[in-house]
PDB file of C-alpha atoms in Angstrom:
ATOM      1  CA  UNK M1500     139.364 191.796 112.278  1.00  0.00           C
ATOM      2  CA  UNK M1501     137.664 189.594 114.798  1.00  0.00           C
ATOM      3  CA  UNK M1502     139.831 189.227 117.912  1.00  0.00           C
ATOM      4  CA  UNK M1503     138.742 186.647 120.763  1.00  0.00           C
ATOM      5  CA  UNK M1504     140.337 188.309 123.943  1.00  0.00           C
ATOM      6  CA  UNK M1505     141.097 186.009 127.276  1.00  0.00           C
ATOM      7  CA  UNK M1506     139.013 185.403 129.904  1.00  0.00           C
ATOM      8  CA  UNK M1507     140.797 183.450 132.005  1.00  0.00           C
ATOM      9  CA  UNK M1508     144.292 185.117 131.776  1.00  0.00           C
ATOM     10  CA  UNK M1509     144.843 185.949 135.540  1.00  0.00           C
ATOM     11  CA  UNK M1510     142.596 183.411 136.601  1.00  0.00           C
ATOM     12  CA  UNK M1511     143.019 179.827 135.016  1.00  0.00           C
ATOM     13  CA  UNK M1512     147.398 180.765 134.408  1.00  0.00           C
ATOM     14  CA  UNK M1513     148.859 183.867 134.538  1.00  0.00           C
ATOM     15  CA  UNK M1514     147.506 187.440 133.299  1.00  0.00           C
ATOM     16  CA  UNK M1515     151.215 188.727 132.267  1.00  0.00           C
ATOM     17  CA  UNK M1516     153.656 187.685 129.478  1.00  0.00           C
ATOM     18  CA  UNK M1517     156.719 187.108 131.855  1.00  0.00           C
ATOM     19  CA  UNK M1518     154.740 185.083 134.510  1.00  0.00           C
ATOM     20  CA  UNK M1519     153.212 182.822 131.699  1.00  0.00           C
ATOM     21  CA  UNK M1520     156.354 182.157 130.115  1.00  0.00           C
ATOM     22  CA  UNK M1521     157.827 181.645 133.911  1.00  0.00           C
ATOM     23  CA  UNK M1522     154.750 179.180 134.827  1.00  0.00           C
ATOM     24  CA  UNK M1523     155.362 177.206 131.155  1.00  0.00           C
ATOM     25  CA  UNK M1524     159.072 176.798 131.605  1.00  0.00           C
ATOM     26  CA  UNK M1525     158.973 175.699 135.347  1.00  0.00           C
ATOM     27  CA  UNK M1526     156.044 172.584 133.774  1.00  0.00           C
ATOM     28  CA  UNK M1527     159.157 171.868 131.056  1.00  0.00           C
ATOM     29  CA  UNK M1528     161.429 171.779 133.175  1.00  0.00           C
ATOM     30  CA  UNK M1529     160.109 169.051 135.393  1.00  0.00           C
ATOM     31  CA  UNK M1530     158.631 166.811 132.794  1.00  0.00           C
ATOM     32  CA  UNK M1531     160.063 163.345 131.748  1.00  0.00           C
ATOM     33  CA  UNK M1532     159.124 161.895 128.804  1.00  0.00           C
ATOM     34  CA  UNK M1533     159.419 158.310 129.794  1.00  0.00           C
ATOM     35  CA  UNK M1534     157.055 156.612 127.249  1.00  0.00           C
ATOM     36  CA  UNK M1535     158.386 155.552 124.375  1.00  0.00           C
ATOM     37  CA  UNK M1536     157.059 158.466 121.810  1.00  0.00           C
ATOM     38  CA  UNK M1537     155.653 157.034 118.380  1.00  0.00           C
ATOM     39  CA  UNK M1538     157.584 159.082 115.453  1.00  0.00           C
ATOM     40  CA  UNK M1539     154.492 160.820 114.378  1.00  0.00           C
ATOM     41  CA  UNK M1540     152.111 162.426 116.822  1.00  0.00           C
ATOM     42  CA  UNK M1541     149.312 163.235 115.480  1.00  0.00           C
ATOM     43  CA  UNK M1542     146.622 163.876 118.256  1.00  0.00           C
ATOM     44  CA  UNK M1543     146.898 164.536 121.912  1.00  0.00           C
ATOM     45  CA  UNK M1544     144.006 164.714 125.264  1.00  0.00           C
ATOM     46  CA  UNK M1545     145.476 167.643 127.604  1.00  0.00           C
ATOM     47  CA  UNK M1546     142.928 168.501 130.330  1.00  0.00           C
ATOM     48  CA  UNK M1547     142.054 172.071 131.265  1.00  0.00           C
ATOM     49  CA  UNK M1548     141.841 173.420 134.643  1.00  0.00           C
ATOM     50  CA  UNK M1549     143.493 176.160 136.020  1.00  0.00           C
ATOM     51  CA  UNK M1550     147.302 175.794 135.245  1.00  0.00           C
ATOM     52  CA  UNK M1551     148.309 175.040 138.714  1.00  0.00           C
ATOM     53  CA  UNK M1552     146.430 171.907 138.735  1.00  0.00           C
ATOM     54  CA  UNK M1553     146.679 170.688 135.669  1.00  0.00           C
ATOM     55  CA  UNK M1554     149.206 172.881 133.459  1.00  0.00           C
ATOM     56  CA  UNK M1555     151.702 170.569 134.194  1.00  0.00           C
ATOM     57  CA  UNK M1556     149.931 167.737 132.042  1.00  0.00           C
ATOM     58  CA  UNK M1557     148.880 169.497 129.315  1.00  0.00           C
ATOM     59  CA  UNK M1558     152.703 170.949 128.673  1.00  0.00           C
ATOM     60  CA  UNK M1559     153.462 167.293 128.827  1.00  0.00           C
ATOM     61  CA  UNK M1560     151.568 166.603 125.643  1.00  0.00           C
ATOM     62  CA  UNK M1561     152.734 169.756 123.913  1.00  0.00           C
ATOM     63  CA  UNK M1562     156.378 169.061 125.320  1.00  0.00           C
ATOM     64  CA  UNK M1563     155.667 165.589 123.193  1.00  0.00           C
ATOM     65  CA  UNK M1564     154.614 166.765 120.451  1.00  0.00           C
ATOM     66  CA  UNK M1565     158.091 169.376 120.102  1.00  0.00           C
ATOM     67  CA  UNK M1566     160.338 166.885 120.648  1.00  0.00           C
ATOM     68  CA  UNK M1567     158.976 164.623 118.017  1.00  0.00           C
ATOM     69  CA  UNK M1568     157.486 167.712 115.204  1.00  0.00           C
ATOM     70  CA  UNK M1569     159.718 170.867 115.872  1.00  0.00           C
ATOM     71  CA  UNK M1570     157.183 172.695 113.007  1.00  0.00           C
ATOM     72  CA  UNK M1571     153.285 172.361 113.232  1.00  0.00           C
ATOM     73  CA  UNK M1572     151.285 174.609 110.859  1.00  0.00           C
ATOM     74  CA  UNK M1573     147.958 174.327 112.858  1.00  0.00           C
ATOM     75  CA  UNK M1574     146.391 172.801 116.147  1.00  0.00           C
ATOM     76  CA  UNK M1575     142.995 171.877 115.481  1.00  0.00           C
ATOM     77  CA  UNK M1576     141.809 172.362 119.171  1.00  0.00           C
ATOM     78  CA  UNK M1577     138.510 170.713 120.061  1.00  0.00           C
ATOM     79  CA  UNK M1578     136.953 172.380 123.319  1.00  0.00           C
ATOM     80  CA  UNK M1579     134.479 170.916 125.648  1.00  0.00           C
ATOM     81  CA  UNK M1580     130.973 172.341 125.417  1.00  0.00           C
ATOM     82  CA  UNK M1581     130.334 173.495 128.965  1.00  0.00           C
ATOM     83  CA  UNK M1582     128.383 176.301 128.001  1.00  0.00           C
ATOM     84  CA  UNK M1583     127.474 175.666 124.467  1.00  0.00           C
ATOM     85  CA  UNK M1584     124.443 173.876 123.705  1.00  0.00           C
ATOM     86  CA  UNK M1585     124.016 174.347 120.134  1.00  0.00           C
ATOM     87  CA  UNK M1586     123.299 171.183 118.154  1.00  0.00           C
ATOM     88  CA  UNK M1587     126.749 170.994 115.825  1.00  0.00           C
ATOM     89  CA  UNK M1588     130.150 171.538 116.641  1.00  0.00           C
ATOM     90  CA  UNK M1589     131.002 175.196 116.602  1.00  0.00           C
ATOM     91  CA  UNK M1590     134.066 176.559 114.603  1.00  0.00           C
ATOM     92  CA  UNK M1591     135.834 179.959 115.494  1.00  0.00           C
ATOM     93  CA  UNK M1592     136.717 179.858 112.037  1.00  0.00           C
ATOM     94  CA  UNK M1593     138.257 183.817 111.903  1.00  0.00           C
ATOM     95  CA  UNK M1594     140.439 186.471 112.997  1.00  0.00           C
ATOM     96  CA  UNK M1595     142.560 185.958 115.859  1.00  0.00           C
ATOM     97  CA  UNK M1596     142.450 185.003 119.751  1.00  0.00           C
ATOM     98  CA  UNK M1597     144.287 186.616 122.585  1.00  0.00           C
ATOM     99  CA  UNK M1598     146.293 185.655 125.394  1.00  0.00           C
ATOM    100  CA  UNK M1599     149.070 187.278 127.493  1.00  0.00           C
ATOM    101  CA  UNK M1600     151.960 186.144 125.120  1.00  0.00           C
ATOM    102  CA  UNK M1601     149.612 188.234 121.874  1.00  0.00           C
ATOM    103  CA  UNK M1602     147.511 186.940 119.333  1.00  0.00           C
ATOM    104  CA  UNK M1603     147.331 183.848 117.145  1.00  0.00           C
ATOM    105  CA  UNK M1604     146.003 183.507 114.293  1.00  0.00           C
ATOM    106  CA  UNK M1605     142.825 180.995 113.435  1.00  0.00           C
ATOM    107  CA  UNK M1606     143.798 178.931 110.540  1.00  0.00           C
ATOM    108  CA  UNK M1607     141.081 180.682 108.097  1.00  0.00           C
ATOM    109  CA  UNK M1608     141.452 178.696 105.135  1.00  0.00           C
ATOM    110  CA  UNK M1609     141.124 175.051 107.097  1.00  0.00           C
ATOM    111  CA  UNK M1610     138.010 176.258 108.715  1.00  0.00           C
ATOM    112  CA  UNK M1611     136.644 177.003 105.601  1.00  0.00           C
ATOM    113  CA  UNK M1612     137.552 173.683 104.323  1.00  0.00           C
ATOM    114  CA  UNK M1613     136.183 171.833 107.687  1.00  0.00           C
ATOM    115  CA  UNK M1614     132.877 173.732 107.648  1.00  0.00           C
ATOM    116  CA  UNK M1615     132.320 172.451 104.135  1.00  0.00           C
ATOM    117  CA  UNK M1616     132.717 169.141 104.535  1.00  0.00           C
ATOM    118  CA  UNK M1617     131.698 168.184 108.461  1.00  0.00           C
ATOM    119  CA  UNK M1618     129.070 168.812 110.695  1.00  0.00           C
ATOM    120  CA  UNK M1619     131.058 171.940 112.088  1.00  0.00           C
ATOM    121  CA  UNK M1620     128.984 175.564 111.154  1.00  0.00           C
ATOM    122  CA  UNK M1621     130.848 178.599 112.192  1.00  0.00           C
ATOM    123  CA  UNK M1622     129.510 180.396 115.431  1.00  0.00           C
ATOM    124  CA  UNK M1623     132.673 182.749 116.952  1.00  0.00           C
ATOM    125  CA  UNK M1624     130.342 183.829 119.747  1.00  0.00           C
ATOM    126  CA  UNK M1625     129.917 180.014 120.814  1.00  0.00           C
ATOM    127  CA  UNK M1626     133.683 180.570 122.516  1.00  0.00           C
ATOM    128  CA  UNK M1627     133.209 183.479 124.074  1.00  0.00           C
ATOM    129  CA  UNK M1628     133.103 182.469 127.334  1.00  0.00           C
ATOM    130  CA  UNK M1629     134.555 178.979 127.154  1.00  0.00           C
ATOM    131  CA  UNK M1630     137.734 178.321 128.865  1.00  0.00           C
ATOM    132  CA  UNK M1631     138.644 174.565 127.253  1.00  0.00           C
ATOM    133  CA  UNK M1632     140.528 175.885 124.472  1.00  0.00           C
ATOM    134  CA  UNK M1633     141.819 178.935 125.868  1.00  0.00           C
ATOM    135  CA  UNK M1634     144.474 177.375 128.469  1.00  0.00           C
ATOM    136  CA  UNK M1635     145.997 176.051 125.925  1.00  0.00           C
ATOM    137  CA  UNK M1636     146.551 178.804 123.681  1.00  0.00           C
ATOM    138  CA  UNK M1637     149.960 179.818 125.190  1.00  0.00           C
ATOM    139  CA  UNK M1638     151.328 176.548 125.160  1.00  0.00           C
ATOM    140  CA  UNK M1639     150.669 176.438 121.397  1.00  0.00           C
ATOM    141  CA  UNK M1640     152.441 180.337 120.796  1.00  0.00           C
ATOM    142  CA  UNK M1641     155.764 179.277 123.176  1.00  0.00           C
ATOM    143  CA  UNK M1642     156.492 176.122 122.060  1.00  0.00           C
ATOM    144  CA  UNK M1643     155.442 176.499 118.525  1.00  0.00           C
ATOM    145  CA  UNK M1644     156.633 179.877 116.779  1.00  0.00           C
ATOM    146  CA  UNK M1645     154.236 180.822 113.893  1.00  0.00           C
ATOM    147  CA  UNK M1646     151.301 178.012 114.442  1.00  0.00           C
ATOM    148  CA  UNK M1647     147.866 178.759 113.593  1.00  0.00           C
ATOM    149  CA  UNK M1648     144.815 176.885 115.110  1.00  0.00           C
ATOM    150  CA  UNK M1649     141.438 176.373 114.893  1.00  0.00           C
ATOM    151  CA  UNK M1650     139.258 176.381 118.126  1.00  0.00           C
ATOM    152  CA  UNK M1651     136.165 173.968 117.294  1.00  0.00           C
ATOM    153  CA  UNK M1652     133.812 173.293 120.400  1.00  0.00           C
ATOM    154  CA  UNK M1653     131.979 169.805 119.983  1.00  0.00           C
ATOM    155  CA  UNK M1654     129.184 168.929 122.274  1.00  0.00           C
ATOM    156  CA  UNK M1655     128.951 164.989 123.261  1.00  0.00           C
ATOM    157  CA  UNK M1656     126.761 163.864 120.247  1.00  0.00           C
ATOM    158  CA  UNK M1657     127.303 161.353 117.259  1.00  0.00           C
ATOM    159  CA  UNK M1658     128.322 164.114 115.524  1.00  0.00           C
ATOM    160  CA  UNK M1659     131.396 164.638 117.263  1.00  0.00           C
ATOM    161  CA  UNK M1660     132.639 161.505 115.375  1.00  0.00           C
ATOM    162  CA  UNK M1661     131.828 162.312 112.014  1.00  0.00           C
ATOM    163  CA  UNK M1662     133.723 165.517 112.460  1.00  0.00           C
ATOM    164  CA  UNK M1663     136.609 163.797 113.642  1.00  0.00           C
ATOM    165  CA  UNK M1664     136.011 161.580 111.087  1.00  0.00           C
ATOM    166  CA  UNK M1665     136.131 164.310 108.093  1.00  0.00           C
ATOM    167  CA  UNK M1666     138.630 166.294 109.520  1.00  0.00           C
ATOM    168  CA  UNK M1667     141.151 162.783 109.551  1.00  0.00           C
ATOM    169  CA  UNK M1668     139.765 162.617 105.764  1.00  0.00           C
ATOM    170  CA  UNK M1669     141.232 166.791 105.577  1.00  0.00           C
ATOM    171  CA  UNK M1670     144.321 165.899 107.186  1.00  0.00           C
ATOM    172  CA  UNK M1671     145.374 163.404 105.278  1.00  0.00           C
ATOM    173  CA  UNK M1672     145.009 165.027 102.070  1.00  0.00           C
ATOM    174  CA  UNK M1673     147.031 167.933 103.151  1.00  0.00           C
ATOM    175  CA  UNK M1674     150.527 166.794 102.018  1.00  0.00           C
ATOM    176  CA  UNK M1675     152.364 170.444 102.854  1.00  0.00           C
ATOM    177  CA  UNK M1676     151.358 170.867 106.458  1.00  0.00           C
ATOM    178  CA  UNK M1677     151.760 169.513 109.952  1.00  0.00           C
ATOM    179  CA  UNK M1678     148.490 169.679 111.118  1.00  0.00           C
ATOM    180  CA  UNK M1679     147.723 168.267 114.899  1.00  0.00           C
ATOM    181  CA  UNK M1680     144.050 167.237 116.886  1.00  0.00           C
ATOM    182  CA  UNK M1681     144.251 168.291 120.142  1.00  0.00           C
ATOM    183  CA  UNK M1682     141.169 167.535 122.005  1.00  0.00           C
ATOM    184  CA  UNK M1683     140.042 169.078 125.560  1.00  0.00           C
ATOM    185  CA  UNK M1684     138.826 167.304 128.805  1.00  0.00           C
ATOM    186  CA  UNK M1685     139.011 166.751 132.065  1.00  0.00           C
ATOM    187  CA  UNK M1686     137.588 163.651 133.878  1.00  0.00           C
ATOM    188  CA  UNK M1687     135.564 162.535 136.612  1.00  0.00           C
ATOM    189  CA  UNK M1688     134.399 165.646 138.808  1.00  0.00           C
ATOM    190  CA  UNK M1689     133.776 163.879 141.766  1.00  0.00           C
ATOM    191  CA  UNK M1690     132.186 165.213 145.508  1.00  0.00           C
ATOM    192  CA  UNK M1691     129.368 166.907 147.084  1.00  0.00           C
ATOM    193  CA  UNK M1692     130.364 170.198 145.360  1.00  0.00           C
ATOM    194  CA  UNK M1693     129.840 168.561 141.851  1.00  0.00           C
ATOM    195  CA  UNK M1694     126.558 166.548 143.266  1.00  0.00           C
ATOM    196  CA  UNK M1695     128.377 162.965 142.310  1.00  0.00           C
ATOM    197  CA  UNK M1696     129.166 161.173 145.381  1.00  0.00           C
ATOM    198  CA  UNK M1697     128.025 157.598 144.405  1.00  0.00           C
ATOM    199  CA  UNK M1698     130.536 155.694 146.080  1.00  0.00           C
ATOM    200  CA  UNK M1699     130.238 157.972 149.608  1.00  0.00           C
ATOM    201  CA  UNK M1700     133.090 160.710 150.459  1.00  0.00           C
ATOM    202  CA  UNK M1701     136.457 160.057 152.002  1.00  0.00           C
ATOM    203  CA  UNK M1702     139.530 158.630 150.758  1.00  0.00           C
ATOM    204  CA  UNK M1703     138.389 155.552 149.377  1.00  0.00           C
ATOM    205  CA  UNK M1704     135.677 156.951 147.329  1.00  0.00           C
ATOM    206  CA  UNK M1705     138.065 159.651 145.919  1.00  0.00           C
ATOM    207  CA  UNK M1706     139.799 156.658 144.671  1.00  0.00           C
ATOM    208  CA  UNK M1707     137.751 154.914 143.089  1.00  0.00           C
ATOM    209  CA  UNK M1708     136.877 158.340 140.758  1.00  0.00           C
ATOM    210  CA  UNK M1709     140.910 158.084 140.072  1.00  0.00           C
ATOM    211  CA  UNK M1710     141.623 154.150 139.743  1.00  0.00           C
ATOM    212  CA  UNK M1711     138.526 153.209 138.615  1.00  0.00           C
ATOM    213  CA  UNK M1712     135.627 156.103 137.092  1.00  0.00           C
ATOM    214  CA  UNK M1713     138.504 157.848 135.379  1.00  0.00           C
ATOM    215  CA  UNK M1714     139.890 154.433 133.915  1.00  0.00           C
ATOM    216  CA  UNK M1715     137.239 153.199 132.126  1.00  0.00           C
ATOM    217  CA  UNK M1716     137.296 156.697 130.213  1.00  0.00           C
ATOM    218  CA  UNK M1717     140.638 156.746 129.580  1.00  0.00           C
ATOM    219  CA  UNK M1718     140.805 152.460 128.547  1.00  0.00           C
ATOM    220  CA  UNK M1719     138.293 153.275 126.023  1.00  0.00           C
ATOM    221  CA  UNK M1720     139.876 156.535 124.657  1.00  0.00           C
ATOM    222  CA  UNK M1721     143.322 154.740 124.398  1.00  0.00           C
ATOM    223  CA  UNK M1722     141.878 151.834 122.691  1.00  0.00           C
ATOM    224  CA  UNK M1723     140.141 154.637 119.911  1.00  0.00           C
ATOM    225  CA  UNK M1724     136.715 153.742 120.690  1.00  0.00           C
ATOM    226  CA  UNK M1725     134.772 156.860 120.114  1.00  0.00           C
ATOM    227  CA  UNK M1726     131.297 155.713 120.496  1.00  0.00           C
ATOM    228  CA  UNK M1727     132.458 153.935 124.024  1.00  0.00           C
ATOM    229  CA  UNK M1728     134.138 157.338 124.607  1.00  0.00           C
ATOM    230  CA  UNK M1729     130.762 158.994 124.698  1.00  0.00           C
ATOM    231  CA  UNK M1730     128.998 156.222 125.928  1.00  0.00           C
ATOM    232  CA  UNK M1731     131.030 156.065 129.206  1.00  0.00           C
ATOM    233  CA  UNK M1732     130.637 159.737 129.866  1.00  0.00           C
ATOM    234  CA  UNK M1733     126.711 159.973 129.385  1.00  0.00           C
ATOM    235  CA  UNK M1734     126.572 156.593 131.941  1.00  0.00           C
ATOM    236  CA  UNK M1735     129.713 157.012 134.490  1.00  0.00           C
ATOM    237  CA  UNK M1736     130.233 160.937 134.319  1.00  0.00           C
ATOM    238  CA  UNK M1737     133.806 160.458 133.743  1.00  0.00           C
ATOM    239  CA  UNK M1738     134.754 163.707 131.684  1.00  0.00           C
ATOM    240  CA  UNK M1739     133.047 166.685 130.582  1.00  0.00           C
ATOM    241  CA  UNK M1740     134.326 166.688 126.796  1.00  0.00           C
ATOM    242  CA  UNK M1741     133.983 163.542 125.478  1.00  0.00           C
ATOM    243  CA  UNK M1742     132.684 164.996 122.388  1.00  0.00           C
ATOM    244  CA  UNK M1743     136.073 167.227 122.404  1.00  0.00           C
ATOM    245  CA  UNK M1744     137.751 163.762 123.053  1.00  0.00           C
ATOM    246  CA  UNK M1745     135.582 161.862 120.618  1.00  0.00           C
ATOM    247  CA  UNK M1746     136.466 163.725 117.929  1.00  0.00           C
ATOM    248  CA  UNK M1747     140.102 163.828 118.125  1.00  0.00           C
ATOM    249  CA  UNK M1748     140.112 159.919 118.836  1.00  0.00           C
ATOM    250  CA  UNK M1749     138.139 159.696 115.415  1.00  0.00           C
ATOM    251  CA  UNK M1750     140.533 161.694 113.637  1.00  0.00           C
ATOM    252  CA  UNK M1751     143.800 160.188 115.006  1.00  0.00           C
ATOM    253  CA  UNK M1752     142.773 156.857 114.004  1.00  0.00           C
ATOM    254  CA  UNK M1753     141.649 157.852 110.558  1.00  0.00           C
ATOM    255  CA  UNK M1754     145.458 158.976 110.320  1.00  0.00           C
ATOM    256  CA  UNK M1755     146.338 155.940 110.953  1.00  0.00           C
ATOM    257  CA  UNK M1756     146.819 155.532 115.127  1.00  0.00           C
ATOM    258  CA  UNK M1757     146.297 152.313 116.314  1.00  0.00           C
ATOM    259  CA  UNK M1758     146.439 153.253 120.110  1.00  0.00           C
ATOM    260  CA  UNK M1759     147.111 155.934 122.643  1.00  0.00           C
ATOM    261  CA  UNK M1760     150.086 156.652 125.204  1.00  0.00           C
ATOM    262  CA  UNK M1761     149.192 157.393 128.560  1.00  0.00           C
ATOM    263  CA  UNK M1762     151.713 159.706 129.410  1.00  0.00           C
ATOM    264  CA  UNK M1763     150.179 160.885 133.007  1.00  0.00           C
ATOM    265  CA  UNK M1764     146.922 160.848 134.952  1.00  0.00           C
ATOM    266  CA  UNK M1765     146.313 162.855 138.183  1.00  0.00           C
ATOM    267  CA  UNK M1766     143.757 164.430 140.007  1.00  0.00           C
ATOM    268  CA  UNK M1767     142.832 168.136 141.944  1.00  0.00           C
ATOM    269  CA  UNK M1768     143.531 166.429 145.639  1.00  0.00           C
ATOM    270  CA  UNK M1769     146.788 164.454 144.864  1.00  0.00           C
ATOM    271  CA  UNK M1770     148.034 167.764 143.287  1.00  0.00           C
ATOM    272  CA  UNK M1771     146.727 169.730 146.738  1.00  0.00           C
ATOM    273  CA  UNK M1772     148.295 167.235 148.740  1.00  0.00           C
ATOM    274  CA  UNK M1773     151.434 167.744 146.919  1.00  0.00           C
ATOM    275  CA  UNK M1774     151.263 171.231 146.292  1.00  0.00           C
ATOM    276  CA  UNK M1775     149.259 172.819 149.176  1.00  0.00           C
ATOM    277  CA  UNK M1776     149.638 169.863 151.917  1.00  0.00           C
ATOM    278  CA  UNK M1777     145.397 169.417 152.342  1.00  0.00           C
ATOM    279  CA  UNK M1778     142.842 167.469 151.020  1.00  0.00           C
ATOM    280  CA  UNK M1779     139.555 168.162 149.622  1.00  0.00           C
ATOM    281  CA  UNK M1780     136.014 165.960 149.591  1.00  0.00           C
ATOM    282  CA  UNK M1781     136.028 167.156 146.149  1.00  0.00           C
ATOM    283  CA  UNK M1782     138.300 165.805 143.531  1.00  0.00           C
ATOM    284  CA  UNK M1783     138.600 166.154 139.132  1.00  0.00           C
ATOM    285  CA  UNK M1784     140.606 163.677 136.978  1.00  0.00           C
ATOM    286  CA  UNK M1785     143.145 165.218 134.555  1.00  0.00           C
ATOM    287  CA  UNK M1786     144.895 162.601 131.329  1.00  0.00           C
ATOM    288  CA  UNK M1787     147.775 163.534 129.189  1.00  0.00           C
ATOM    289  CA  UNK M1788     147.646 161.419 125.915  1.00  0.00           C
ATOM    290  CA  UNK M1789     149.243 161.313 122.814  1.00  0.00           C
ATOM    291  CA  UNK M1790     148.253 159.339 119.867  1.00  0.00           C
TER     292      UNK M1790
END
């Protein structure tokens, strides 16, 4: 049977089961769910950098979605292309995939049903050395006992929205499971190191990226406007999957979301300057959202 192992394990969040589980329990036990939490969730933006930057935001979305659906059958996990340049999204649509905490198993029988009806072909070896959807993966087997998912990479295309489009259509029809969209990204990746420095270097042009490149992704995303989604990334290079976050926008409103909650938005050099006490010329957006 096909088994995706990690590649990050060790190197994005931790490469043992006790340290994982440590690292997910310490991001638990500092969130506070402020917002006001709609009674259905069905869709959620976590970034997906290395867990000691970002970690903390993604647990916030799976943190919401516990409190509010203690049983979920299946994540549908759409990943950011950053190595992929196929033309259609790619499903890893068998087997199993890996982490410190064991394996999970791909939802084999939704994949089937999703490659039938969307855009989405099956290509396993698409995600082999993708990290988007990986970081998430022990979330998912802590917090939700028994889930399946289905990792589906979706470069930033028109496509993106007719799979999100078809899978809301699958999702809907499925009356006997709690299925949730969680899509991939982080946002602007902003400094010399990432050769995007229009507004200079220095404090102030760090935060614009933040208050201002950053926003405009995550006003349009909020507001379910997939085609502004990847519009605003292919002009402002404000996130690297906004065909992950196109398609999960797409589905979540063909479920019947009207808008998204913002439930945090940070960046690598406030978390430094927090964390580590220094500052960097370089800087990447992270957004938690639920929908």
């Amino acid at each position: 049977m096909l088994t995706r192992k990690s590649i990050v394990a060790g190197q994005f969040y931790p490469g043992q089961h006790d340290a994982c589980i440590d690292e997910i329990n310490d991001f638990l036990d500092a969130i506070a769910l402020n917002e006001l939490l709609p009674e259905t969730i069905v869709a959620g933006i976590v970034p997906h950098a290395g867990w000691t930057f970002s970690g903390s935001l993604a647990a916030m979305v799976f943190a919401a979605v516990r409190q509010q659906h203690e049983k979920v059958h299946t994540f549908i996990i759409f990943g950011a292309a950053h190595g992929y340049f196929g033309p259609v999204p790619a499903v890893f649509d068998r087997g199993f995939w890996e982490t410190p905490l064991g394996q999970v198993p791909v939802d084999e029988e939704l994949a089937d049903e999703i490659i039938e009806a969307s855009p989405g072909r099956s290509d396993c070896s698409a995600h082999r050395n993708e990290h988007s959807i990986e970081v998430q993966i022990p979330f998912i087997q802590y917090l939700f006992a028994g889930a399946k998912i289905l990792p589906i990479l979706v470069p930033p295309a028109e496509q993106a929205i007719s799979l999100g489009e078809n899978i809301g259509e699958i999702i809907g029809r499925s009356k006997d499971k709690k299925i949730v969209c969680i899509g991939s990204t982080d946002l602007t990746h902003y400094g010399p190191r990432y050769g995007f420095t229009p507004m200079g270097v220095g404090t102030n042009a760090l935060k614009w990226a933040d208050s201002v490149n950053d926003k405009k992704f995550i006003d349009v995303a909020l507001q379910l406007e997939p085609q502004a989604v990847l519009a605003s990334a292919a002009e402002n290079r404000n996130a690297c999957g906004p065909g992950a976050t196109a398609a999960t926008i797409t589905a979540a409103k063909k479920l019947g979301s009207k808008k998204g909650i913002l439930l945090a938005h940070t960046n690598s050099n406030e978390v430094m300057l927090d964390k580590m006490g220094t500052s960097s010329a370089d800087s990447v957006g992270y957004a938690a959202i639920i929908f």
